[in-house]
Coordinates of C-alpha atoms and ligand atoms in Angstrom, one line a residue:
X253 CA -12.1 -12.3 3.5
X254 CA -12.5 -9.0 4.9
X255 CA -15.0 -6.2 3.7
X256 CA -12.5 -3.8 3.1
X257 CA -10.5 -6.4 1.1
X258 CA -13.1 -7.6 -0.6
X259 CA -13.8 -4.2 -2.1
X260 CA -10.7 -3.1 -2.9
X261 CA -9.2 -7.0 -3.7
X262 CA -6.0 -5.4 -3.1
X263 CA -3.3 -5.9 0.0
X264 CA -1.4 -3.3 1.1
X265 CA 1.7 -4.5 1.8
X266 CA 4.3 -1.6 3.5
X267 CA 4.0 -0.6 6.8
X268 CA 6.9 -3.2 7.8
X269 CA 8.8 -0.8 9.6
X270 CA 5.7 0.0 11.8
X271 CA 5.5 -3.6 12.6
X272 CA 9.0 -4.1 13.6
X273 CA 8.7 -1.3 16.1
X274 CA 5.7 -2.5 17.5
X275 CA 6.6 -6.0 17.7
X276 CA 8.6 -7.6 20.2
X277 CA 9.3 -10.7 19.2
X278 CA 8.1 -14.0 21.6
X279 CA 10.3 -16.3 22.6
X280 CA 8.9 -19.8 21.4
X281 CA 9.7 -22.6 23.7
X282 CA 10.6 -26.7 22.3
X283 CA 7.5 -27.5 23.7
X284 CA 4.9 -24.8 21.9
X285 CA 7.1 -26.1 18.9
X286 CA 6.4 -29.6 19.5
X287 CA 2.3 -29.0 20.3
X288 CA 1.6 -27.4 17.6
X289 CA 3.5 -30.4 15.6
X290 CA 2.3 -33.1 17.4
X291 CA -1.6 -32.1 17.3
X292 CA -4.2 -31.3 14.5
X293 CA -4.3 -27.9 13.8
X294 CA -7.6 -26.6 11.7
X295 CA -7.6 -23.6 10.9
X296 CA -11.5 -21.9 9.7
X297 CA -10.8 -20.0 7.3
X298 CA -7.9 -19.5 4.6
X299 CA -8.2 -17.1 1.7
X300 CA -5.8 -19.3 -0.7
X301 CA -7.9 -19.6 -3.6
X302 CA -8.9 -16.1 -4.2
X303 CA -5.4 -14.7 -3.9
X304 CA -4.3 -17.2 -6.3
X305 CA -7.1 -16.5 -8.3
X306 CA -6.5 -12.5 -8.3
X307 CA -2.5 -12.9 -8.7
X308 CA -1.4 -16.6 -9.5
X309 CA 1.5 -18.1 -7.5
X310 CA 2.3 -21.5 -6.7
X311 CA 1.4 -22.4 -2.9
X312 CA 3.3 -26.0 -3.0
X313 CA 6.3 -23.7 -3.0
X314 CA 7.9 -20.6 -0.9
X315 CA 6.2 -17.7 -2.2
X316 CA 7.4 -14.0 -1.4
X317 CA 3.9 -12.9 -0.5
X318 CA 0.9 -13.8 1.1
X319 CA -0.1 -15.3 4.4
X320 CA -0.2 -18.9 3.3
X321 CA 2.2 -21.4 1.2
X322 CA 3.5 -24.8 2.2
X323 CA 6.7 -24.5 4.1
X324 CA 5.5 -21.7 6.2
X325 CA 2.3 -24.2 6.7
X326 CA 4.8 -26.9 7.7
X327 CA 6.6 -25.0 10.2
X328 CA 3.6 -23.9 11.7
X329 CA 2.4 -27.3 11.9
X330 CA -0.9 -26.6 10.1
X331 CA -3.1 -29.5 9.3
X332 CA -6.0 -28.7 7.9
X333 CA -6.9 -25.2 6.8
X334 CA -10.2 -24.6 5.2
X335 CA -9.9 -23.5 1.6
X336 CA -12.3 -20.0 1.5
X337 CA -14.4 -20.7 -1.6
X338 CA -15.2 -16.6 -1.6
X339 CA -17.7 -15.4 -3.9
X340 CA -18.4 -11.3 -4.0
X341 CA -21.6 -10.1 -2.5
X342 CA -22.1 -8.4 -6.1
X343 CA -22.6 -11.4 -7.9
X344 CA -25.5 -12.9 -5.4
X345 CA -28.1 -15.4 -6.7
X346 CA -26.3 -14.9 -10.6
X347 CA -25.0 -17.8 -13.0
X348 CA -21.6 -15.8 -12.4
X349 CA -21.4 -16.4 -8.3
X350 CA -21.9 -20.4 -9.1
X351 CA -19.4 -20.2 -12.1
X352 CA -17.0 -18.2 -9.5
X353 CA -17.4 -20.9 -7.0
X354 CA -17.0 -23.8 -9.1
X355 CA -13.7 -22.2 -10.9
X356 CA -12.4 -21.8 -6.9
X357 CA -13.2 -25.4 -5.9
X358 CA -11.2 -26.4 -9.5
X359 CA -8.1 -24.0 -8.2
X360 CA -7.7 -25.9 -5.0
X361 CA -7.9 -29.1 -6.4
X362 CA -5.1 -27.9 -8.9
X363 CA -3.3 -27.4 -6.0
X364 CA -3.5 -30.9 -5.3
X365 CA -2.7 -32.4 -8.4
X366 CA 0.3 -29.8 -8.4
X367 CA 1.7 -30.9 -5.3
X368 CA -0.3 -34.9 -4.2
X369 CA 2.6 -35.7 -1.4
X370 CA 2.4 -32.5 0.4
X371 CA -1.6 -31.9 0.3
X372 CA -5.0 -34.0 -0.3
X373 CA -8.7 -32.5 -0.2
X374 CA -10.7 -33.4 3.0
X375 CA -14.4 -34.2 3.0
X376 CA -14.8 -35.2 6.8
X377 CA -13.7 -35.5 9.6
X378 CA -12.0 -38.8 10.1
X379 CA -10.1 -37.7 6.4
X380 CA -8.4 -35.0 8.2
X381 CA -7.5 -37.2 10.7
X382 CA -6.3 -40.0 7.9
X383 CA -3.9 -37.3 6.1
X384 CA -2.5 -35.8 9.3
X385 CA -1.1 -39.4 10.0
X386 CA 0.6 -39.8 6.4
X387 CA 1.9 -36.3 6.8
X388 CA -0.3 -34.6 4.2
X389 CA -2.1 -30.8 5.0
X390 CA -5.6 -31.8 4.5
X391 CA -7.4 -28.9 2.1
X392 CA -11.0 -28.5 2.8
X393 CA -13.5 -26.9 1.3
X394 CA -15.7 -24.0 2.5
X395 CA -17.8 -21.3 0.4
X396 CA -17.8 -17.8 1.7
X397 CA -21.6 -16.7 0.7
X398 CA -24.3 -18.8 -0.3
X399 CA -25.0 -16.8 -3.3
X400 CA -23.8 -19.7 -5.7
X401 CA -26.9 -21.9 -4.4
X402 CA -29.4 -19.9 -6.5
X403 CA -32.2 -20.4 -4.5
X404 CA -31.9 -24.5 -5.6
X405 CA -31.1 -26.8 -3.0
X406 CA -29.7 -29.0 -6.1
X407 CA -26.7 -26.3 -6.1
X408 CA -26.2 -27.1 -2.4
X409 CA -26.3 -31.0 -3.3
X410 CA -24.0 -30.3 -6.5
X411 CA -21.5 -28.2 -3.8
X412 CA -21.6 -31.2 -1.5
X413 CA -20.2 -33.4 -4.3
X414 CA -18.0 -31.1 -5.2
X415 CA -16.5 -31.0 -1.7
X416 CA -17.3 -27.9 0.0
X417 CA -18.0 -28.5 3.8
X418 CA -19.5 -25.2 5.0
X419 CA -21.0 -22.5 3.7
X420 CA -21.4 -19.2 5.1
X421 CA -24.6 -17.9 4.8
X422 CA -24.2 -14.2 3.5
X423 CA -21.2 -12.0 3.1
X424 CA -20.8 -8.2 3.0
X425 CA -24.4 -7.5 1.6
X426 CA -27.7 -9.0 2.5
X427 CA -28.4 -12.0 0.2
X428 CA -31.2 -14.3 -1.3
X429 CA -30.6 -16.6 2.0
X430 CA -29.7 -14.2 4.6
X431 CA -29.1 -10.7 5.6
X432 CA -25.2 -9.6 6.5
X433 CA -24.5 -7.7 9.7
X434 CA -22.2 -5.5 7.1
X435 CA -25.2 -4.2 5.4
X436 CA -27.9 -1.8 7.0
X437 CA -30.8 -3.2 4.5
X438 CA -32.5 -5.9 6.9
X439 CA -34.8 -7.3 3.9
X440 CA -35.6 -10.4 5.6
X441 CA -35.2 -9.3 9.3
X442 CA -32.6 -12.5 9.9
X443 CA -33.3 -15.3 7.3
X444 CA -35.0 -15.5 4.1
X445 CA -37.6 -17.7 3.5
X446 CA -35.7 -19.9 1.2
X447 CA -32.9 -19.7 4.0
X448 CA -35.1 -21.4 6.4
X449 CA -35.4 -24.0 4.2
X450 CA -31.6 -24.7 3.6
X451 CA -30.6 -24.7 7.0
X452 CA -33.2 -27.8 7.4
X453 CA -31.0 -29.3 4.1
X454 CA -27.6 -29.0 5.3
X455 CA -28.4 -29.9 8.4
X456 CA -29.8 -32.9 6.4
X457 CA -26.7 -33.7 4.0
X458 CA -24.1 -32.7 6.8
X459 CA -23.0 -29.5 5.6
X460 CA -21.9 -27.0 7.8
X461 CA -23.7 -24.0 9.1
X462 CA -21.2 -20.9 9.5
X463 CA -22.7 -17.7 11.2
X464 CA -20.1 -15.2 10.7
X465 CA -20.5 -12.6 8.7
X466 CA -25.1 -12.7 9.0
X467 CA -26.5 -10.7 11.4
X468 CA -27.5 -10.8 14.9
X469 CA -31.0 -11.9 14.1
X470 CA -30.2 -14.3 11.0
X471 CA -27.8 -15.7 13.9
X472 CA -30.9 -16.3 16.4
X473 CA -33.1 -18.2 13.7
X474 CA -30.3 -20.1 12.5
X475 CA -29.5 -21.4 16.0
X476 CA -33.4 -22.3 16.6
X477 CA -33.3 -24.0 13.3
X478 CA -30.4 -26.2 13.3
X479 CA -30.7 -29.6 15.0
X480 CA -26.6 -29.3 14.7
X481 CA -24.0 -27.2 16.5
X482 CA -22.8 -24.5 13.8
X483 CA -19.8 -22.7 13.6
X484 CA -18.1 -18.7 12.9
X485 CA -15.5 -19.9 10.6
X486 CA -13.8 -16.6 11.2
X487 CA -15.5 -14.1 14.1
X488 CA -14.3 -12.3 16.7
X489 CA -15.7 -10.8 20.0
X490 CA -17.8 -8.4 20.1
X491 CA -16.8 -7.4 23.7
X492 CA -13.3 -6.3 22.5
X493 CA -14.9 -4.2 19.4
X494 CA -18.4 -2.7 20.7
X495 CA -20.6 -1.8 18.0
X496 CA -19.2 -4.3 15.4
X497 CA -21.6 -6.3 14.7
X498 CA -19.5 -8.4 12.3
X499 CA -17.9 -9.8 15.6
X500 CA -20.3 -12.1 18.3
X501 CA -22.0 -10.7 21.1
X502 CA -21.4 -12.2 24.9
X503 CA -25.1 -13.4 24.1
X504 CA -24.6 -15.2 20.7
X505 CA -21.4 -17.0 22.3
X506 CA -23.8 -18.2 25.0
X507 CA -26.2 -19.4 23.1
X508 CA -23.5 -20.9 20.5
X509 CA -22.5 -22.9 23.7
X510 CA -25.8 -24.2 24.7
X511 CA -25.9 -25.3 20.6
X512 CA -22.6 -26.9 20.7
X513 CA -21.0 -24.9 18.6
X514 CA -17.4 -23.3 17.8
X515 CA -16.0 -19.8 17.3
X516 CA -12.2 -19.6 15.3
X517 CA -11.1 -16.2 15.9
X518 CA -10.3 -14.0 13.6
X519 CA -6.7 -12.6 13.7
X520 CA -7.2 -9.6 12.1
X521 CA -6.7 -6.3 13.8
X522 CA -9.7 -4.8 13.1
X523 CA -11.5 -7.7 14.4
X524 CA -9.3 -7.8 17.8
X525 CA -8.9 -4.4 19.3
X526 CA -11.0 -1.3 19.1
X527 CA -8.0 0.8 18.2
X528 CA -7.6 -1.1 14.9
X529 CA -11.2 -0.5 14.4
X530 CA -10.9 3.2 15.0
X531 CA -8.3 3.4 12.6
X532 CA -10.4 1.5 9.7
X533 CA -13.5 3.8 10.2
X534 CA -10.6 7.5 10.3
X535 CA -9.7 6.3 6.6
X536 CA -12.8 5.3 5.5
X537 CA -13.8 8.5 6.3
X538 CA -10.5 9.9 4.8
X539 CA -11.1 8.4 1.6
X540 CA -14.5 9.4 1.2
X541 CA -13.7 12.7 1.5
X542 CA -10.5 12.8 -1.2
X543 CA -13.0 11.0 -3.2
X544 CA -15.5 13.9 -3.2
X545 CA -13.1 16.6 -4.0
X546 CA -12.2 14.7 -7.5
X547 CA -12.5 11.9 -9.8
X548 CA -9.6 9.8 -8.9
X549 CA -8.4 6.5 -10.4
X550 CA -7.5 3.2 -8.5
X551 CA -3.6 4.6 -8.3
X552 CA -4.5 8.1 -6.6
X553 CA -6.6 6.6 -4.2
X554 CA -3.7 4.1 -3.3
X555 CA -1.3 6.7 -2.6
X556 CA -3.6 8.5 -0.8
X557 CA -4.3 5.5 1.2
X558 CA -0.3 4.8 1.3
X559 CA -0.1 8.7 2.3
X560 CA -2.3 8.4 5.1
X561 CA -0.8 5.2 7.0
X562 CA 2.5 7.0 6.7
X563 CA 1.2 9.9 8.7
X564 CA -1.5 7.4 11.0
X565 CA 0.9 4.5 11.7
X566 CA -2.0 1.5 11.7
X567 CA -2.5 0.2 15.4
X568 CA -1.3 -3.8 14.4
X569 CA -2.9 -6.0 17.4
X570 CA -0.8 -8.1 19.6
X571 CA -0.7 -11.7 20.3
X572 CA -2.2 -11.0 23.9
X573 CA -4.9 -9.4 22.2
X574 CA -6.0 -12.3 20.6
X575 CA -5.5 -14.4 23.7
X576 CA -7.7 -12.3 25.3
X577 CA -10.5 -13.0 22.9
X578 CA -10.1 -17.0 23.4
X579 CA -9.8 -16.5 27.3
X580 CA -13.4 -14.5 27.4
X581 CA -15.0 -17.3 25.1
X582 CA -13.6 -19.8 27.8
X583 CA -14.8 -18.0 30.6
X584 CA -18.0 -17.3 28.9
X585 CA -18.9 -21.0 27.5
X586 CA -15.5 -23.4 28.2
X587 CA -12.6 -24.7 26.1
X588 CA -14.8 -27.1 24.2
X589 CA -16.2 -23.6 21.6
X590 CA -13.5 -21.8 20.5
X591 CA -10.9 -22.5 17.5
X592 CA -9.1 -20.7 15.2
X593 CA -10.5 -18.7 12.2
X594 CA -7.1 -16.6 11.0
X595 CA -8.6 -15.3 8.2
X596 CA -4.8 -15.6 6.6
X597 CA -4.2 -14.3 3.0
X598 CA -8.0 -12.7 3.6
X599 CA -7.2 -9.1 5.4
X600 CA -4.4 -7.5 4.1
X601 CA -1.5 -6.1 6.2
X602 CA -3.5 -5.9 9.8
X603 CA -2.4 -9.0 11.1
X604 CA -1.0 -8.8 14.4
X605 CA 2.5 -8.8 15.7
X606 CA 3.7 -12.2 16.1
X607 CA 0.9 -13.6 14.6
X608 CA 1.9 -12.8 10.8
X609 CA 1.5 -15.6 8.6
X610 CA 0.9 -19.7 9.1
X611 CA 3.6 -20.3 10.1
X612 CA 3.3 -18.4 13.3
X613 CA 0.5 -21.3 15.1
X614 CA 3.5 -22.3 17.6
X615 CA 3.6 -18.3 19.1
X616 CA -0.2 -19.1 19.7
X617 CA 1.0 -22.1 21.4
X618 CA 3.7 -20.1 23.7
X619 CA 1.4 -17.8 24.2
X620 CA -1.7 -20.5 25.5
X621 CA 1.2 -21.8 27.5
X622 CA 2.6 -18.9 29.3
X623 CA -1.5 -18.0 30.4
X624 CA -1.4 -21.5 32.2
X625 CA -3.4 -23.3 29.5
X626 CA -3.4 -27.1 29.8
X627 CA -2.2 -28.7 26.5
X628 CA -5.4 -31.1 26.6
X629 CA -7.0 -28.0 26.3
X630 CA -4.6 -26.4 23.8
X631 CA -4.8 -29.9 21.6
X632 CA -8.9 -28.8 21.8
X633 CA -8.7 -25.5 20.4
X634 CA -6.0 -26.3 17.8
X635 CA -8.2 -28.7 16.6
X636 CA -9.8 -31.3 18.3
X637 CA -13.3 -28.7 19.1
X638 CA -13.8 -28.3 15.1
X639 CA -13.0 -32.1 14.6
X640 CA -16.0 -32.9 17.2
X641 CA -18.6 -30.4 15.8
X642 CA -17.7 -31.4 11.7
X643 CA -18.3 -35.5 13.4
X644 CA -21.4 -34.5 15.0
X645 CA -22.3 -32.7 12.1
X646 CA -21.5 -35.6 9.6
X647 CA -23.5 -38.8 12.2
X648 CA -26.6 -36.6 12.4
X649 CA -26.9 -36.5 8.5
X650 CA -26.2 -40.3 8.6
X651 CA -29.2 -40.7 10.3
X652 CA -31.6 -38.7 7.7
Ligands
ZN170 ZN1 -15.0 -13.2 5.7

């Protein structure tokens, strides 16, 4: 889930034109097709539940909108895409953010009992794994923010139960566990003090640990404090986007790789290229200013936004783009720490060309392919990296 989107909790969806100039379309070979089939594809982060929950639509079936729904997931041969249990920074450490959470966790399992021969619920690894070979998309769980633990490590336990797999620290605003690199208040200068605590606790029940969205020094004391690898369930590069510290540093990566750990790229524009970026911050500062001239309701400042994309056509990324983001990671710390994090049905229209919706994994593919990428290593960053970290995750909590 985006910042952006999160605030607003509304996609914009015009702007098609501009994509189908910009977008030449790649040609996808048998092969790609068959790869992307053939292996487990997990992808970090999926913002299903709180689209459905916002607008309700049934996901077992086509649906006109969205990023995600079940024959665009079959085409794209997607396995296992992580269910975004997103709770709003606004509702930290409140009854409401665990109510939120717990109705989210209910709407995916609806999904299941909707639909049980096209999708099952995953709680590990070897599940995944198990459902993959019956033909099922695996559905786990993880929460965006930690704001539903309360400050109780029995909410954590009660989450665990309830299936949720990871659980990203903080979101767009400094929290009771961690600070966010979105928000300029650094009350804890990294982690809190009952955020010390929890990483101990997951590590301990074999949940996982996602860094994206905390800052750069919440990152550094997680990664001293976990005796795990941990993931960024949906980060970019920093390298591509300087300045952005929502997106991980050519330092953080390294020392992700010394931990073991995984970064899924995020597809969204405005986490791949510095134009898109550019373009985000010009209407941000647009807005703002219409919003100071007048008091204007929720439909003014749409068509103002709508206005303002007509006359600054938004710079979609490319495919290439993105590949270039999962070529730095490999030369920085190898094949074995990088994944996919879409952020699907989480940012709006800024997805970029040829990478549109789920079904798109196999242009991925094509594209791995045509940069002379192995498919041992391609079968590793579909899925097989994530699959390693969630088992070494799940045999050290075995052990406590
Ligand atoms: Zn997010």
């Amino acid at each position: 889930m985006s910042l952006r989107h999160s605030i607003t909790a509304a996609a914009v969806t015009f702007a098609l034109s501009v994509t189908a100039l910009n977008c030449q379309a790649i040609e996808v070979s048998e092969k790609a097709n068959a790869l992307a089939q053939e292996n487990i594809i997990v992808d970090g982060h999926i913002d299903v539940p709180y689209r459905v929950h916002d607008k309700w639509v049934d996901v077992t079936r086509a649906t006109e909108d969205g990023d995600f729904d079940y024959p665009r997931a079959k085409k794209g041969g997607l396995n296992a895409p992580f269910m975004s249990i997103y709770v709003p920074a606004s509702l930290d450490n409140s009854p409401e953010s665990t109510q939120l959470a717990h109705q989210l966790i209910d709407l995916v399992q609806a999904i299941v009992y909707r639909a049980p021969d096209k999708f099952a619920i995953a709680t590990s690894a070897d599940e995944v794994r198990a459902q993959f070979d019956k033909g099922l998309i695996s559905l786990p769980m993880g929460m965006e923010n930690g704001s539903p633990i309360q400050g109780d490590m029995a909410n954590l336990e009660h989450f665990y139960e309830r299936g949720i797999r990871y659980i990203t620290l903080a979101h767009s605003q400094s929290n009771h566990i961690s600070d966010s690199s979105y928000d300029l208040r650094r009350q804890w200068k990294g982690l809190s003090p009952f955020g010390k605590k929890l990483i101990t606790r997951m590590n301990e029940i074999g949940m996982l640990i996602d860094i994206s969205h905390v800052s750069d020094d919440a990152f550094h004391q997680v990664i001293e404090l976990s005796e795990v690898p941990v993931i960024a369930s949906h980060s970019s590069l920093r390298n591509f986007t300087p300045g952005f510290e929502r997106n991980m540093s050519d330092t953080m990566i390294k020392k992700l790789g010394h931990n073991g750990g995984i970064v899924m790229i995020n597809f969204g524009s405005g986490f791949v290229s510095k134009a898109a970026r550019q373009w985000r911050d010009g209407l941000a500062k647009a807005t703002n200013a219409f919003l100071r001239k007048k008091d204007n309701s929720k439909s003014d400042i749409d068509a103002f936004e709508k206005q303002y994309r007509k006359e600054n056509p938004y710079p979609y990324s490319s495919l290439d783009e993105v590949l270039d983001h999962i070529d730095h990671v490999v030369e920085l710390i190898g094949i074995e720490h990088v994944g996919i994090g879409s952020d699907y049905d989480g940012v709006g229209d800024s997805l970029p060309t040829n990478l549109k919706d789920v079904a798109a994994y196999p242009n991925l593919v094509q594209g791995l392919l045509n940069r002379g990428y192995s498919e041992a290593d391609i079968k590793k960053l579909l899925g097989e990296n994530f699959l390693r970290v969630w088992k070494e995750v799940e045999d050290f909590a075995s052990t406590q």
